[in-house]
Amino acid sequence: MKVIRFLLEKEFRQIFRNKSILAMILVLPTMQLIILPLAANYEVRNINLAVVDHDHSDWSAQLILKVTASGYFKLSAYEDNFAQSLTLIEQDKADLILEIPAGFEKNLVKEGNQKVMLSINAINGVKAGLGGAYLGTILRSFNEEIILRVANPQQLGVGGRAELTWSNWFNPTLNYNYFMVPGILAILVTMVGSFLTALNIVKEKEVGTIEQINVTPIKKHHFILGKLLPFMVLGNVVFTVGLLVSYFIYGIVPLGSLWVMYGFIQLYLPAVLGFGLLVSTFCETQQQAMFIMYFFMMVFILMGGLFTPIESMPDWARMVARFNPVSYLIQVMRMVVLKGSSWADIQYQAGIILLFGIVLNAMAILNYRKTN
Amino acid sequence: MEQVITAHKLSKKFGDFIATNEITFSVNKGEIFGFLGANGAGKTTAMRMLCGLSIPSSGEATIAGFDIYKQTEEIKKSIGYMSQRFSLYEDLTVRENIRFFGGIYGLSIPQIKLKTEELLGSLGLEKEANKLVSGLPLGWRQKLSFSVAILHNPKLVFLDEPTGGVDPLTRRQFWNMIYEAAAKGLTVFVTTHYMDEAEYCDRISMMVDGKIEAMGTPAALKQQFDAPNMDHVFYQLARGAKRKE
């Protein structure tokens, strides 16, 4: 075990002498956490709306006012002609067309009924879907107002009706930051940890110093442990920096205990570092290692439940996600930060991650050859 | 005479390519054994097998009495190795490199301290002790590499082209270090492309196309090939090589 001490000494000296590693573990998480949550926001704003108003009535003006006042829509055109606004959609200057037919006000008052038409540009599916849904909600609330103003509610057939109200648990204001920031932090810890470890060993292969290590009587598991421990420490530094950033910039205070989070991270880091080590044992150059890591990272991130819920993926994708360590960390982070989950609640995830760690590191030790 | 290296029909194949073809030789304790041959003749492959870095395809060999197949870790305790490529950590200082390699060979901290001062003194590197190795001239680095390779008092040291790119004066100093170490009983196995260095060796083997074509003292080889110096011996043998770079 005495050997470990010398390995750690050497590794830490090299790390602290390498300015780019220090920048990577301090600046990168800070920047990413500041920029990414802004970009990775599901809320759609500034939807360009073209209105075709054939009615020009008081009520149609009120409807338009209500839509534009919601803040989600930007009135990009006000036309009398549907064909004209369709060219706007073709030119990508409008996302939605709201067509108000002639006799809108008259029919509403007299018949208690009038249809309006919504045409949606579905090139951008997210924008189209959400835009349509928002506009539907606004129309519904417009209806309520009409009911109040029309003298005879019975005429509209409004007897008893069920209304839907809801409350959002764990994130009452549906603040996307609370949801995204812990997830992004999970990705960052994974990226920094696994990339640094993979590149570190491959660099020793490239420079040739690994030869010198391989002719020494050093034990394989000592060597691997000597690489693992320093990057565990760095992983914890990145995680801590990330938590500080999310507190100071987004005001996120985890509901659950920090001990639970740090406890889980101590199980999680060996797993991802072991993955980095395993990749490094297969690669001869840093380029190869970068590409392989990049490939896996893309899969880990896209299938980790950060952007899209795993539950809504097809069966095969859910199976893949089960073998994705990142998905467990994202789950745990969100559970602890938003729900205040305790150790007992995350036992399942902890068990799986522990298994990941053991298997990946065992594979790395087996596949690291001093002699070939 | 104690034999530190014995090799019998040792071969290494990479697919169809036979890098080292049934080489048989032995090296005695305290001997400086020169391992010569053109680029691509199979010297490095042979040396990597003897160091336990590469498993032979066939043949037998023992290093310091240990079997090359089964006892690679015991072999590693008894040898030092200085590779063709630079083998110290450039982002560590001279002192830190000595400490690290001493440490992983199992030296105790007081032993390391003692060795470090001794070594810095004999190499005249006291002033550079706390400088990064990347800042040292190549010749100094190679002398330091050699000293680090024999820090743990191995029985045998492998030197793979240790003086490549080094100026003549430093080469001379380097060979003095080899002589001093050999005088204390260290066996030296060295590859080189400098024929003047070949003359310094006790015994030489010449590899051509994976085979050992000639072996003996420099004087005996010159006589055998009727050559005025080692250069001519080398030309005569290497000219017959079919492998080209």
Coordinates of C-alpha atoms in Angstrom, one line a residue:
Chain A
M1 CA 0.0 0.0 0.0
K2 CA 3.0 2.3 0.5
V3 CA 3.2 2.5 -3.3
I4 CA -0.2 4.2 -3.5
R5 CA 1.2 7.1 -1.6
F6 CA 3.9 7.8 -4.2
L7 CA 1.4 7.3 -7.0
L8 CA -1.0 9.8 -5.4
E9 CA 1.8 12.3 -4.8
K10 CA 2.8 12.2 -8.4
E11 CA -0.7 12.4 -9.8
F12 CA -1.6 15.4 -7.6
R13 CA 1.6 17.2 -8.5
Q14 CA 0.9 16.7 -12.2
I15 CA -2.7 17.8 -11.9
F16 CA -1.8 21.0 -10.0
R17 CA 0.9 21.8 -12.5
N18 CA -1.5 21.5 -15.4
K19 CA -3.4 24.7 -15.7
S20 CA -5.8 23.4 -18.2
I21 CA -7.0 20.7 -15.8
L22 CA -7.6 23.3 -13.1
A23 CA -9.5 25.4 -15.6
M24 CA -11.5 22.4 -16.6
I25 CA -12.6 21.6 -13.1
L26 CA -13.3 25.2 -12.0
V27 CA -14.3 27.3 -15.0
L28 CA -16.1 24.7 -17.1
P29 CA -18.8 23.7 -14.6
T30 CA -19.4 27.3 -13.7
M31 CA -19.8 28.4 -17.3
Q32 CA -21.9 25.4 -18.3
L33 CA -24.2 25.8 -15.3
I34 CA -24.7 29.5 -16.1
I35 CA -25.3 29.1 -19.8
L36 CA -27.0 25.7 -20.3
P37 CA -30.1 26.2 -18.1
L38 CA -30.9 29.3 -20.1
A39 CA -30.8 27.4 -23.4
A40 CA -32.3 24.1 -22.1
N41 CA -35.7 25.7 -21.2
Y42 CA -38.8 24.0 -22.4
E43 CA -40.9 27.1 -22.2
V44 CA -41.7 28.5 -25.6
R45 CA -42.0 32.3 -25.9
N46 CA -42.1 34.8 -28.7
I47 CA -44.3 32.6 -30.9
N48 CA -45.0 34.6 -34.1
L49 CA -48.7 34.9 -34.6
A50 CA -50.5 36.1 -37.7
V51 CA -54.1 37.1 -37.2
V52 CA -56.6 37.2 -40.1
D53 CA -59.5 39.2 -38.9
H54 CA -62.6 39.1 -41.1
D55 CA -64.8 40.5 -38.4
H56 CA -63.1 43.8 -37.2
S57 CA -65.5 43.9 -34.3
D58 CA -65.1 44.9 -30.7
W59 CA -64.9 41.3 -29.6
S60 CA -62.4 40.2 -32.1
A61 CA -60.2 43.1 -31.0
Q62 CA -60.5 41.9 -27.4
L63 CA -59.6 38.4 -28.3
I64 CA -56.5 39.6 -30.1
L65 CA -55.6 41.8 -27.2
K66 CA -56.0 38.9 -24.8
V67 CA -53.7 36.7 -26.9
T68 CA -51.0 39.2 -27.3
A69 CA -51.1 40.3 -23.6
S70 CA -50.3 36.7 -22.5
G71 CA -46.6 37.3 -23.3
Y72 CA -46.2 34.1 -25.3
F73 CA -47.2 35.5 -28.6
K74 CA -45.8 38.2 -30.8
L75 CA -48.3 39.7 -33.3
S76 CA -46.3 39.5 -36.5
A77 CA -49.1 40.4 -38.9
Y78 CA -52.7 41.5 -39.0
E79 CA -54.3 40.7 -42.2
D80 CA -57.7 40.5 -43.9
N81 CA -56.6 37.7 -46.2
F82 CA -55.7 34.1 -45.3
A83 CA -53.6 33.5 -48.4
Q84 CA -51.4 36.4 -47.5
S85 CA -50.7 35.1 -44.0
L86 CA -50.0 31.7 -45.4
T87 CA -47.1 33.1 -47.3
L88 CA -45.8 34.4 -44.0
I89 CA -45.7 30.9 -42.7
E90 CA -43.9 29.8 -45.8
Q91 CA -41.4 32.5 -45.2
D92 CA -41.0 31.4 -41.6
K93 CA -42.2 34.8 -40.4
A94 CA -45.3 33.3 -38.7
D95 CA -45.7 30.1 -36.6
L96 CA -49.5 30.3 -36.1
I97 CA -52.4 31.8 -37.9
L98 CA -55.5 32.6 -36.0
E99 CA -58.4 33.2 -38.4
I100 CA -61.4 35.0 -37.0
P101 CA -64.4 34.6 -39.4
A102 CA -66.8 37.4 -40.4
G103 CA -69.8 37.6 -38.0
F104 CA -67.7 36.4 -35.1
E105 CA -69.3 38.9 -32.6
K106 CA -72.8 38.6 -34.0
N107 CA -72.8 34.8 -33.9
L108 CA -71.4 34.7 -30.4
V109 CA -74.1 36.9 -29.0
K110 CA -77.0 35.5 -31.1
E111 CA -76.1 31.8 -31.4
G112 CA -73.8 31.5 -28.4
N113 CA -71.4 29.6 -30.7
Q114 CA -68.7 30.5 -33.1
K115 CA -65.7 28.6 -34.4
V116 CA -62.3 30.2 -35.0
M117 CA -59.6 28.5 -37.0
L118 CA -56.0 27.9 -36.0
S119 CA -53.4 27.0 -38.6
I120 CA -50.1 25.8 -37.1
N121 CA -46.6 25.6 -38.8
A122 CA -45.4 22.3 -37.6
I123 CA -41.8 22.5 -38.9
N124 CA -40.8 23.0 -35.3
G125 CA -42.9 20.4 -33.5
V126 CA -42.3 21.7 -30.0
K127 CA -43.1 25.3 -30.8
A128 CA -46.2 24.2 -32.8
G129 CA -47.6 21.9 -30.2
L130 CA -47.0 24.2 -27.3
G131 CA -48.2 27.3 -29.2
G132 CA -51.4 25.6 -30.1
A133 CA -51.9 24.5 -26.6
Y134 CA -51.3 27.9 -25.2
L135 CA -53.7 29.5 -27.6
G136 CA -56.3 26.9 -26.8
T137 CA -56.0 27.8 -23.1
I138 CA -56.3 31.5 -23.8
L139 CA -59.4 30.8 -26.0
R140 CA -61.0 28.8 -23.2
S141 CA -60.5 31.6 -20.7
F142 CA -61.9 34.0 -23.3
N143 CA -65.0 31.8 -23.4
E144 CA -65.4 32.2 -19.6
E145 CA -65.3 35.9 -19.9
I146 CA -68.0 35.8 -22.6
I147 CA -70.2 33.7 -20.4
L148 CA -70.0 36.3 -17.7
R149 CA -70.9 39.1 -20.1
V150 CA -73.7 37.4 -22.0
A151 CA -76.9 38.1 -20.3
N152 CA -78.4 34.7 -20.4
P153 CA -76.0 31.9 -19.4
Q154 CA -78.7 29.2 -19.9
Q155 CA -78.8 30.1 -23.5
L156 CA -75.2 29.0 -23.8
G157 CA -76.0 25.6 -22.2
V158 CA -73.8 26.3 -19.2
G159 CA -75.4 24.2 -16.6
G160 CA -73.2 22.3 -14.2
R161 CA -69.7 21.5 -15.5
A162 CA -66.5 20.1 -14.1
E163 CA -63.5 22.3 -14.0
L164 CA -60.0 21.2 -13.7
T165 CA -57.6 22.8 -11.2
W166 CA -54.2 21.6 -10.4
S167 CA -51.2 22.1 -8.1
N168 CA -47.6 21.2 -9.0
W169 CA -45.9 19.3 -6.3
F170 CA -42.2 19.6 -5.4
N171 CA -41.8 22.5 -7.9
P172 CA -44.9 24.6 -7.4
T173 CA -43.9 27.4 -9.7
L174 CA -42.7 24.9 -12.4
N175 CA -39.3 26.7 -12.4
Y176 CA -37.3 25.0 -15.1
N177 CA -34.1 25.8 -13.4
Y178 CA -34.9 23.6 -10.4
F179 CA -35.4 20.8 -12.8
M180 CA -32.5 21.4 -15.3
V181 CA -29.7 22.6 -13.0
P182 CA -29.4 19.4 -10.9
G183 CA -29.5 17.3 -14.1
I184 CA -26.9 19.4 -15.9
L185 CA -24.7 19.2 -12.8
A186 CA -25.0 15.4 -13.0
I187 CA -23.8 15.5 -16.6
L188 CA -20.9 17.8 -15.7
V189 CA -19.6 15.5 -12.9
T190 CA -19.8 12.6 -15.3
M191 CA -18.0 14.4 -18.2
V192 CA -15.2 15.9 -16.2
G193 CA -14.5 12.7 -14.3
S194 CA -14.6 10.2 -17.1
F195 CA -12.8 12.4 -19.7
L196 CA -10.0 13.3 -17.4
T197 CA -9.3 9.7 -16.3
A198 CA -9.4 8.4 -19.8
L199 CA -7.2 11.0 -21.2
N200 CA -4.7 10.8 -18.3
I201 CA -3.8 7.2 -18.9
V202 CA -3.8 7.5 -22.7
K203 CA -1.5 10.4 -22.4
E204 CA 1.0 8.3 -20.4
K205 CA 0.8 5.8 -23.3
E206 CA 1.4 8.5 -25.9
V207 CA 4.4 10.0 -24.0
G208 CA 5.8 6.5 -23.3
T209 CA 6.0 6.8 -19.5
I210 CA 3.6 3.9 -19.2
E211 CA 6.3 1.6 -20.5
Q212 CA 8.5 2.7 -17.6
I213 CA 5.7 2.0 -15.2
N214 CA 5.0 -1.4 -16.8
V215 CA 8.6 -2.6 -16.2
T216 CA 8.3 -1.9 -12.5
P217 CA 7.0 -4.5 -10.1
I218 CA 3.9 -2.3 -9.5
K219 CA 0.6 -4.1 -8.9
K220 CA -2.1 -3.5 -11.4
H221 CA -4.7 -2.7 -8.8
H222 CA -2.3 -0.2 -7.1
F223 CA -1.8 1.5 -10.4
I224 CA -5.6 1.7 -11.1
L225 CA -6.3 2.9 -7.6
G226 CA -3.5 5.5 -7.9
K227 CA -5.3 6.9 -11.0
L228 CA -8.8 6.6 -9.5
L229 CA -8.4 8.4 -6.1
P230 CA -7.1 11.7 -7.5
F231 CA -9.9 11.9 -9.9
M232 CA -12.4 11.1 -7.1
V233 CA -11.2 14.2 -5.4
L234 CA -11.5 16.3 -8.5
G235 CA -15.0 14.9 -9.1
N236 CA -16.0 16.0 -5.6
V237 CA -14.5 19.5 -6.3
V238 CA -16.5 19.8 -9.5
F239 CA -19.7 18.7 -7.7
T240 CA -19.1 21.2 -4.9
V241 CA -18.4 24.0 -7.3
G242 CA -21.6 23.1 -9.1
L243 CA -23.7 23.1 -6.0
L244 CA -22.3 26.5 -5.0
V245 CA -23.1 27.9 -8.5
S246 CA -26.6 26.5 -8.3
Y247 CA -27.1 28.1 -4.9
F248 CA -25.6 31.5 -5.7
I249 CA -27.0 31.9 -9.2
Y250 CA -30.2 30.0 -9.1
G251 CA -30.9 30.1 -5.4
I252 CA -31.4 26.3 -5.4
V253 CA -31.2 24.9 -1.9
P254 CA -31.5 21.1 -1.9
L255 CA -34.5 20.0 0.2
G256 CA -32.8 16.8 1.0
S257 CA -29.5 16.4 2.9
L258 CA -26.2 17.2 1.4
W259 CA -24.9 14.0 3.1
V260 CA -27.1 11.9 1.0
M261 CA -26.0 13.7 -2.2
Y262 CA -22.3 13.4 -1.3
G263 CA -22.8 9.8 -0.2
F264 CA -24.3 8.9 -3.5
I265 CA -21.5 10.8 -5.4
Q266 CA -18.9 8.7 -3.6
L267 CA -20.5 5.6 -5.2
Y268 CA -21.1 7.2 -8.5
L269 CA -17.6 8.6 -9.1
P270 CA -15.9 5.2 -9.0
A271 CA -18.4 4.0 -11.6
V272 CA -17.8 6.8 -14.1
L273 CA -14.1 6.9 -13.5
G274 CA -13.9 3.2 -13.9
F275 CA -15.6 3.7 -17.3
G276 CA -13.0 6.2 -18.2
L277 CA -10.2 3.8 -17.2
L278 CA -11.8 1.0 -19.2
V279 CA -11.9 3.2 -22.3
S280 CA -8.3 4.2 -21.8
T281 CA -7.2 0.6 -21.7
F282 CA -8.6 0.1 -25.2
C283 CA -7.1 3.3 -26.7
E284 CA -3.6 4.1 -27.9
T285 CA -4.0 7.8 -28.6
Q286 CA -5.9 10.6 -26.9
Q287 CA -7.8 11.1 -30.2
Q288 CA -9.2 7.6 -30.1
A289 CA -10.1 8.1 -26.4
M290 CA -11.8 11.4 -27.1
F291 CA -14.0 10.0 -29.9
I292 CA -15.0 6.9 -27.9
M293 CA -15.8 9.0 -24.9
Y294 CA -17.7 11.5 -27.0
F295 CA -19.9 8.8 -28.5
F296 CA -20.8 7.3 -25.1
M297 CA -21.4 10.7 -23.6
M298 CA -23.9 11.6 -26.3
V299 CA -25.8 8.4 -25.6
F300 CA -25.6 8.9 -21.9
I301 CA -26.8 12.5 -22.1
L302 CA -29.6 12.0 -24.6
M303 CA -30.8 8.8 -23.0
G304 CA -30.3 9.9 -19.4
G305 CA -33.6 11.6 -18.9
L306 CA -32.2 15.1 -18.8
F307 CA -34.2 16.5 -21.6
T308 CA -36.8 13.9 -22.2
P309 CA -38.4 11.6 -19.7
I310 CA -37.1 8.0 -19.9
E311 CA -40.7 6.8 -19.1
S312 CA -41.9 8.0 -22.5
M313 CA -39.1 6.4 -24.5
P314 CA -39.8 3.2 -26.5
D315 CA -39.0 -0.1 -24.7
W316 CA -35.6 -0.7 -26.3
A317 CA -34.5 2.8 -25.3
R318 CA -35.7 2.2 -21.7
M319 CA -33.5 -0.9 -21.6
V320 CA -30.5 1.1 -22.8
A321 CA -31.2 3.8 -20.2
R322 CA -31.1 1.1 -17.5
F323 CA -27.4 0.6 -18.4
N324 CA -26.8 4.3 -18.3
P325 CA -25.2 5.4 -15.0
V326 CA -26.0 9.0 -15.8
S327 CA -29.7 8.4 -15.6
Y328 CA -29.4 7.2 -12.0
L329 CA -27.5 10.2 -10.9
I330 CA -30.0 12.6 -12.6
Q331 CA -32.8 10.8 -10.9
V332 CA -31.2 10.9 -7.5
M333 CA -30.2 14.6 -7.9
R334 CA -33.7 15.6 -8.7
M335 CA -35.2 13.4 -6.0
V336 CA -32.9 14.9 -3.3
V337 CA -32.9 18.5 -4.5
L338 CA -36.6 18.8 -5.3
K339 CA -38.3 16.1 -3.2
G340 CA -35.9 16.0 -0.2
S341 CA -35.5 12.2 -0.6
S342 CA -33.5 10.4 2.0
W343 CA -31.0 7.6 1.8
A344 CA -33.8 5.0 2.1
D345 CA -35.5 6.4 -1.0
I346 CA -32.5 6.2 -3.2
Q347 CA -31.3 2.7 -2.0
Y348 CA -32.2 1.1 -5.3
Q349 CA -30.2 3.6 -7.4
A350 CA -27.3 3.4 -4.9
G351 CA -27.2 -0.4 -5.2
I352 CA -27.2 -0.3 -9.0
I353 CA -24.4 2.3 -9.1
L354 CA -22.3 0.3 -6.7
L355 CA -22.6 -2.6 -9.0
F356 CA -21.6 -0.5 -12.0
G357 CA -18.5 0.7 -10.1
I358 CA -17.5 -2.9 -9.2
V359 CA -18.0 -4.3 -12.7
L360 CA -16.4 -1.4 -14.6
N361 CA -13.3 -1.2 -12.4
A362 CA -12.9 -5.0 -12.5
M363 CA -13.0 -4.9 -16.3
A364 CA -10.5 -2.0 -16.3
I365 CA -8.1 -4.0 -14.1
L366 CA -8.5 -7.1 -16.2
N367 CA -8.1 -5.3 -19.4
Y368 CA -5.0 -3.3 -18.4
R369 CA -2.0 -5.3 -19.5
K370 CA 1.4 -4.7 -18.2
T371 CA 2.6 -7.4 -20.6
N372 CA 1.2 -8.0 -24.1
Chain B
M1 CA 30.1 -17.9 -14.2
E2 CA 26.6 -16.8 -13.2
Q3 CA 24.4 -16.2 -16.2
V4 CA 22.0 -13.3 -15.8
I5 CA 20.2 -13.8 -19.2
T6 CA 19.8 -17.0 -21.0
A7 CA 17.7 -17.2 -24.2
H8 CA 17.0 -20.3 -26.2
K9 CA 15.3 -20.1 -29.6
L10 CA 13.3 -17.1 -28.5
S11 CA 10.8 -15.9 -31.2
K12 CA 8.1 -13.3 -31.5
K13 CA 5.7 -13.3 -34.4
F14 CA 3.2 -10.6 -35.3
G15 CA 0.8 -12.4 -37.6
D16 CA 3.0 -13.6 -40.5
F17 CA 5.8 -11.3 -39.6
I18 CA 8.6 -12.9 -37.5
A19 CA 10.1 -9.9 -35.7
T20 CA 12.5 -12.0 -33.7
N21 CA 13.5 -15.4 -35.1
E22 CA 14.9 -18.1 -32.7
I23 CA 17.6 -16.1 -31.0
T24 CA 19.8 -18.0 -28.6
F25 CA 22.4 -16.3 -26.4
S26 CA 23.4 -15.8 -22.8
V27 CA 24.8 -12.9 -20.8
N28 CA 27.1 -13.2 -17.8
K29 CA 27.0 -11.3 -14.6
G30 CA 28.8 -7.9 -14.8
E31 CA 29.1 -8.1 -18.5
I32 CA 28.3 -5.2 -20.9
F33 CA 26.5 -6.8 -23.7
G34 CA 25.9 -4.8 -26.9
F35 CA 22.9 -5.7 -28.9
L36 CA 23.4 -4.4 -32.4
G37 CA 21.5 -4.4 -35.6
A38 CA 19.9 -2.1 -38.2
N39 CA 16.6 -0.4 -37.6
G40 CA 13.8 -3.0 -37.9
A41 CA 16.2 -5.9 -37.2
G42 CA 14.1 -6.9 -34.2
K43 CA 16.2 -5.5 -31.3
T44 CA 13.5 -3.7 -29.5
T45 CA 11.1 -6.6 -29.8
A46 CA 13.7 -8.9 -28.3
M47 CA 14.4 -6.5 -25.5
R48 CA 10.7 -6.0 -24.7
M49 CA 10.4 -9.8 -24.3
L50 CA 13.4 -10.0 -22.0
C51 CA 11.9 -7.2 -19.8
G52 CA 8.6 -9.0 -19.5
L53 CA 6.7 -6.3 -21.5
S54 CA 5.9 -8.7 -24.3
I55 CA 5.1 -12.4 -24.2
P56 CA 7.3 -14.5 -26.6
S57 CA 5.6 -16.6 -29.3
S58 CA 8.0 -19.5 -28.7
G59 CA 11.3 -20.4 -27.1
E60 CA 12.6 -20.1 -23.6
A61 CA 14.4 -17.5 -21.6
T62 CA 15.3 -16.8 -18.0
I63 CA 16.2 -13.4 -16.5
A64 CA 18.1 -13.5 -13.2
G65 CA 17.0 -17.1 -12.9
F66 CA 13.3 -16.3 -13.4
D67 CA 11.2 -17.7 -16.2
I68 CA 10.1 -15.2 -18.8
Y69 CA 6.6 -16.6 -19.2
K70 CA 5.6 -17.3 -15.6
Q71 CA 7.6 -15.0 -13.4
T72 CA 7.4 -11.6 -15.2
E73 CA 6.7 -9.8 -11.9
E74 CA 9.8 -11.3 -10.2
I75 CA 11.8 -10.3 -13.3
K76 CA 10.6 -6.7 -13.0
K77 CA 12.0 -6.5 -9.5
S78 CA 15.4 -7.5 -10.6
I79 CA 15.8 -5.3 -13.7
G80 CA 16.1 -1.7 -14.6
Y81 CA 14.9 -0.4 -18.0
M82 CA 15.6 2.8 -19.9
S83 CA 13.5 3.0 -23.0
Q84 CA 14.2 4.5 -26.4
R85 CA 11.6 7.1 -25.7
F86 CA 12.1 9.5 -22.9
S87 CA 11.0 7.8 -19.7
L88 CA 10.9 10.3 -16.9
Y89 CA 7.9 12.5 -16.2
E90 CA 8.6 15.9 -17.8
D91 CA 6.2 17.7 -15.6
L92 CA 7.8 16.6 -12.4
T93 CA 11.1 18.0 -11.1
V94 CA 14.3 16.0 -11.0
R95 CA 13.9 15.4 -7.3
E96 CA 10.2 14.3 -7.7
N97 CA 11.1 11.8 -10.4
I98 CA 13.7 10.2 -8.3
R99 CA 11.3 10.0 -5.4
F100 CA 8.5 8.6 -7.5
F101 CA 10.5 5.8 -9.1
G102 CA 12.3 5.0 -5.9
G103 CA 8.9 4.8 -4.2
I104 CA 7.3 2.4 -6.7
Y105 CA 10.3 0.1 -6.5
G106 CA 9.7 -0.1 -2.8
L107 CA 12.5 2.0 -1.4
S108 CA 11.8 3.6 2.0
I109 CA 11.6 7.3 2.5
P110 CA 15.0 7.6 4.3
Q111 CA 16.6 5.4 1.6
I112 CA 15.1 7.6 -1.1
K113 CA 16.4 10.8 0.6
L114 CA 19.9 9.3 0.8
K115 CA 19.9 8.0 -2.8
T116 CA 18.6 11.4 -4.0
E117 CA 21.4 13.4 -2.5
E118 CA 24.0 10.8 -3.6
L119 CA 22.6 10.9 -7.1
L120 CA 22.3 14.6 -7.4
G121 CA 25.9 14.9 -6.2
S122 CA 27.4 12.5 -8.6
L123 CA 25.4 13.9 -11.6
G124 CA 26.2 17.5 -10.6
L125 CA 22.5 18.3 -10.7
E126 CA 22.2 20.0 -7.3
K127 CA 21.2 23.3 -8.8
E128 CA 18.6 21.7 -11.1
A129 CA 17.1 19.4 -8.4
N130 CA 13.9 21.4 -8.2
K131 CA 13.6 22.2 -11.8
L132 CA 11.2 20.4 -14.1
V133 CA 12.8 17.7 -16.2
S134 CA 11.3 19.2 -19.3
G135 CA 13.8 22.1 -18.9
L136 CA 16.9 19.8 -18.8
P137 CA 19.1 19.3 -21.9
L138 CA 18.7 15.9 -23.5
G139 CA 22.1 14.6 -22.4
W140 CA 21.4 15.4 -18.7
R141 CA 18.0 13.8 -18.9
Q142 CA 19.5 10.6 -20.3
K143 CA 22.1 10.4 -17.5
L144 CA 19.4 11.0 -15.0
S145 CA 17.2 8.3 -16.7
F146 CA 20.0 5.8 -16.4
S147 CA 20.6 6.7 -12.7
V148 CA 16.9 6.4 -12.0
A149 CA 16.7 3.0 -13.8
I150 CA 19.4 1.6 -11.5
L151 CA 18.2 3.3 -8.4
H152 CA 16.8 0.1 -6.8
N153 CA 20.1 -1.8 -7.4
P154 CA 18.9 -4.2 -10.0
K155 CA 21.0 -7.1 -11.2
L156 CA 20.5 -6.2 -14.8
V157 CA 19.7 -3.0 -16.7
F158 CA 18.3 -2.8 -20.2
L159 CA 19.3 0.3 -22.2
D160 CA 17.4 0.9 -25.4
E161 CA 19.4 3.3 -27.5
P162 CA 20.3 5.4 -24.5
T163 CA 22.6 7.8 -26.3
G164 CA 20.5 8.6 -29.4
G165 CA 20.8 12.3 -30.2
V166 CA 23.3 13.0 -27.4
D167 CA 26.6 14.9 -28.1
P168 CA 29.9 13.0 -28.1
L169 CA 31.1 14.4 -24.8
T170 CA 28.0 13.5 -23.0
R171 CA 28.1 10.1 -24.6
R172 CA 31.6 9.6 -23.3
Q173 CA 30.4 10.6 -19.8
F174 CA 27.4 8.3 -20.1
W175 CA 29.6 5.3 -20.9
N176 CA 31.8 6.1 -17.9
M177 CA 28.6 5.8 -15.8
I178 CA 28.0 2.4 -17.4
Y179 CA 31.5 1.2 -16.7
E180 CA 31.3 2.3 -13.1
A181 CA 28.0 0.5 -12.6
A182 CA 29.3 -2.6 -14.3
A183 CA 32.4 -2.6 -12.1
K184 CA 30.1 -2.9 -9.2
G185 CA 28.6 -6.1 -10.7
L186 CA 25.7 -4.7 -12.7
T187 CA 25.0 -6.5 -15.9
V188 CA 24.3 -4.1 -18.8
F189 CA 22.3 -5.0 -21.9
V190 CA 22.5 -2.1 -24.4
T191 CA 21.4 -1.4 -27.9
T192 CA 23.1 1.2 -30.0
H193 CA 23.7 2.5 -33.5
Y194 CA 27.0 4.0 -32.7
M195 CA 29.8 1.6 -33.7
D196 CA 32.4 3.4 -31.5
E197 CA 30.1 2.5 -28.6
A198 CA 30.0 -1.1 -29.7
E199 CA 33.8 -1.1 -29.2
Y200 CA 33.2 -0.3 -25.5
C201 CA 31.1 -3.5 -25.0
D202 CA 32.6 -6.7 -23.6
R203 CA 30.6 -8.7 -26.0
I204 CA 28.4 -8.0 -29.0
S205 CA 25.6 -9.7 -30.9
M206 CA 24.6 -8.6 -34.4
M207 CA 21.0 -9.0 -35.4
V208 CA 20.0 -9.1 -39.1
D209 CA 16.3 -9.7 -40.1
G210 CA 15.3 -11.1 -36.7
K211 CA 18.3 -13.5 -36.4
I212 CA 21.5 -13.2 -34.5
E213 CA 24.1 -13.5 -37.3
A214 CA 27.3 -12.9 -35.3
M215 CA 28.3 -12.8 -31.7
G216 CA 31.6 -12.3 -29.8
T217 CA 34.0 -9.8 -28.4
P218 CA 34.6 -6.7 -30.7
A219 CA 38.2 -8.0 -31.3
A220 CA 37.0 -11.5 -32.3
L221 CA 34.3 -10.1 -34.7
K222 CA 36.7 -7.7 -36.4
Q223 CA 39.0 -10.7 -36.9
Q224 CA 36.2 -12.9 -38.1
F225 CA 35.0 -10.4 -40.8
D226 CA 38.5 -9.2 -41.5
A227 CA 37.5 -5.6 -40.8
P228 CA 39.6 -2.7 -39.5
N229 CA 36.8 -1.5 -37.2
M230 CA 33.2 -2.3 -36.1
D231 CA 31.7 0.0 -38.8
H232 CA 32.9 -2.5 -41.4
V233 CA 31.6 -5.5 -39.5
F234 CA 28.2 -3.8 -39.4
Y235 CA 28.2 -2.9 -43.1
Q236 CA 29.1 -6.4 -44.1
L237 CA 26.3 -7.9 -42.1
A238 CA 23.6 -5.3 -42.6
R239 CA 24.2 -5.3 -46.4
G240 CA 22.8 -8.8 -46.5
A241 CA 19.5 -7.7 -44.9
K242 CA 16.4 -8.2 -46.9
R243 CA 14.1 -6.2 -44.7
K244 CA 14.1 -2.5 -45.6
E245 CA 12.8 0.3 -43.6

